[in-house]
Amino acid sequence: MNTNLKKDAANLATILKKVSEQGAEYLDGIAERPTSTTATIQKEHTLSEQGIGTLATLENFNERFEPLMVASSGPKYWGFVTGGSTPAAIAGDWLTTIYDQNTQAEKGSGDNSAQIELETIQLLLDLFDLPKDYLGGFVTGATLSNFTSLAVARQWLGKQKGYDIAKEGSIAGLKFLTATPHSSALKSMAMLGVGSNNFTKIRVLEGNREAMDTKDLEQKIIALNGEPFVLISSGGTVNTVDFDDFQAISELKKQYSFWWHIDAAFGGFAACSPIYRHLVKGWENADSITIDCHKWLNVPYESAVYFIKDQHRNLQVETFQNSNAPYLGDPLENFTYLNFLPENSRRLKALPAWFSLKAYGKKGYRDIVENNIENAKQFGDYIDKDSAFELLAQVRLNTVCFTLEGAENQEKVILFLKSLNDTGKVFMTPTVYNGKKAIRAAFVNWRTNSTDINDVTQLMKGLADKL
């Protein structure tokens, strides 16, 4: 055995203790840690022959890379809809690494950790009050969740035309309809060979809305003369968290044949609260749903789920099966993620979610969701009342979209945001809404509280006075 590896194996308890202590110190001080940094490193390009061992490598990391680590999982990081891992999720993530399972099959593969994933999917369906007739699985993020769902939708489209796309390749003329798709859905269409521009755009409702006009949707459906299509709808748009009318779409689905996909990456968590779950009423009729766990579920990054109706199981297997691997058995008789997901090799991504769900339950996630929405409303009220800013849309859930007041200040928006982010005390992201340069603040972190909002608004007021 390699000398350094043998030494590390003997000192594993010490190594884990040091990492644990460092991790606890970081998390205990995360509220004070900067949300951005200008630190840089001199990159090394050669690898030592013998190596230096884990403890010396930890010292090297702390000297060179640790200063690059910002509080992206902290209470004042309001960019990109970034959550922060709960204590339970951290425990689950550590154990995921320690046990290092290749999660594939429920039984018969030696590694039976898929049972944990299947249970976690059931817990998530219960959390969202969705029916149990959905198949689910964990992937790396909303992009792969959209990709997985739309890949099966593409296979469904092909079958409606008498064509097996999974075996024969994509075909021209596939119809996709959408109003305000997330970029990850369009990226998925590009990766699937459908084309990111290959969709019919549905009008949005009047009155400063991002939700699709279902009357225009029906007109577009009628114009297709019975041709099958995929509808991509929004369960919470990026800028204003607007929701398509799922009840109206459910009625259309009774009349017309189409695959209905909902991108509810973070907006789906409205279902956790009795106050806001009306926003997703009717979503249980969708063929597929995207949920991003490393957002509002507050688990570590690279965690999302897809839900696809079990009635499409055959299509899912056709899309993802390892067709030249007889040693894997019949994919329909023996459930194995090897034949239901893009990845053949995958870690036990479900365990952090399982830990957090079990630790905090429905009430815990209701509290997180409702607290974050109150954070957003508090921040939105400040924006609405301060003469230096303009609230661009009502605060529907957990995101605030705003800009500087006055057309003459449009060119100062990005400069203001840079100045704000450069303080390291908060982080928000730029956007464009209704033709205006804007700023977007998203609240999904379990640590964020009203004091954080007050601190940031005072900081913003001081910067705005200097414009």
Phi, psi and omega in degrees: 000142176307139185301311181295322180294320178296319179294318179296320179298321180289332183253023186302319181299319178295318179299311181296324179296316180296318179295319178299315180296319179293319179296318179296320179297317178298311184291325178296330182253017188294332181292334180261350183286143182299146177270356174208163181211153174252009182298143177228164179230157170269112187286138176269147184236000179235149180253134181293154183289316188262340186079169185237000180085164188290315183296319177292326177293323176299319177297319179295318177300313183295327180285320190257316190257331184303323178296344178281344187280116181259169182277057179292341177257019182262178188287344182245018174263103188248025181255149172063015184054057182262120177277188177221136187296131173289161176304319180295320180295323177297316178301316179295323181291320177299316181292329175301316179291319183295314182282333170050055180274147172261094192281108184227302190242150178289330180201159173083007181246006187085301176273112182254023183293346177301337177300324178294317180296317180296322176293319180297321177300318179296320178296321179292319177300323178291319178302318183270002181055044176259152180295158184279003182269029173252136165276147180217166177194159181264135176228186189281335183182184182298328179299312180287332175292315175298318180300312181300313181295315183286336174294318178290324177298320178297320178296321177297316179301314180300316181296326177296336179259009179074032187225136179262092184296323181302325181266323189258348181100161183293156181235160179283160173087011177287133186258125174236135178238139179195164181247301181229069184289146172289151182301332180290332176290319178291323176298321178297319178297322177296315181294332181276358180080009178281321182106125184291342177262359188270067176212154175267125185273128176270139177297154173262161180295151175286166177090041176059048181246158173245358180281147182289148175277108185290340174290319176293323176303313181295322177297320178294323178295314180301321181294340179282349177054045176085000179290134181293151180207168175248130175256124174255114181244166188251127170254063183111098179286162188293313187282319188233005181051050176272150183241135171292159183278094184291331178292317179294321179293324177300320178293320178295326181293335176289335185261332187231154181265114176202160174270126183251116177247134177246123171269099181243043189314309176240334182294336179300339180289354171302334180295342181287343184243130177296342180284327189243356186292346176298338181294335181249014180300126181100350184291344179292352179266358180288153176284328181209150183220138174257131174229133180256114184281328181282008168264258191281347174285345177059054171242166183299160183299160187071055178211115174209165177230155168246150169236124177231134182306135182300336179297343179261016183307314181299318179296323181293318178294318177302323184287320191242000186293150172273085193290342181254029183232075182298337181292347179274352178084180180289118185294337180273330180279321182245108183298123176215130181296342175304332183251008182235356185221160178297326188269136172272330179246126183205141178279176182280070185297337185286339189297317176300321178294317179301313179301313184290320178297315180292323184289323189244342173063187182298320181295321180299316181284329172299317180297316179299311182298311184292325177296315179297323178293322175295322174303312182297318180295320178298315180293319179297322178297319178298313180300317184294328185267339182276127184293346181280345187233163176230123176280121188273341179203155178298152178276103184273329182214263190234013180236140179243123181247121186211172178213181174280144181290135175097133180299330182291345181261003181301323181285352180262354186299310182293322177296318178298314181298318178298316179298321180294310181294326182293344176292338182074007183260350178197158176220126175230172184237152178280157174204181173229131180221126182051040176081001181254139171295133188216177179232144183234128176242125182242132184248108179220002186271133183294342182275339189296137179220178185297330178297321177299318179297315180298317180300315183289320181294324176295320177297316180297320180298319179295320179290321180295324180295341182269355182295000000 
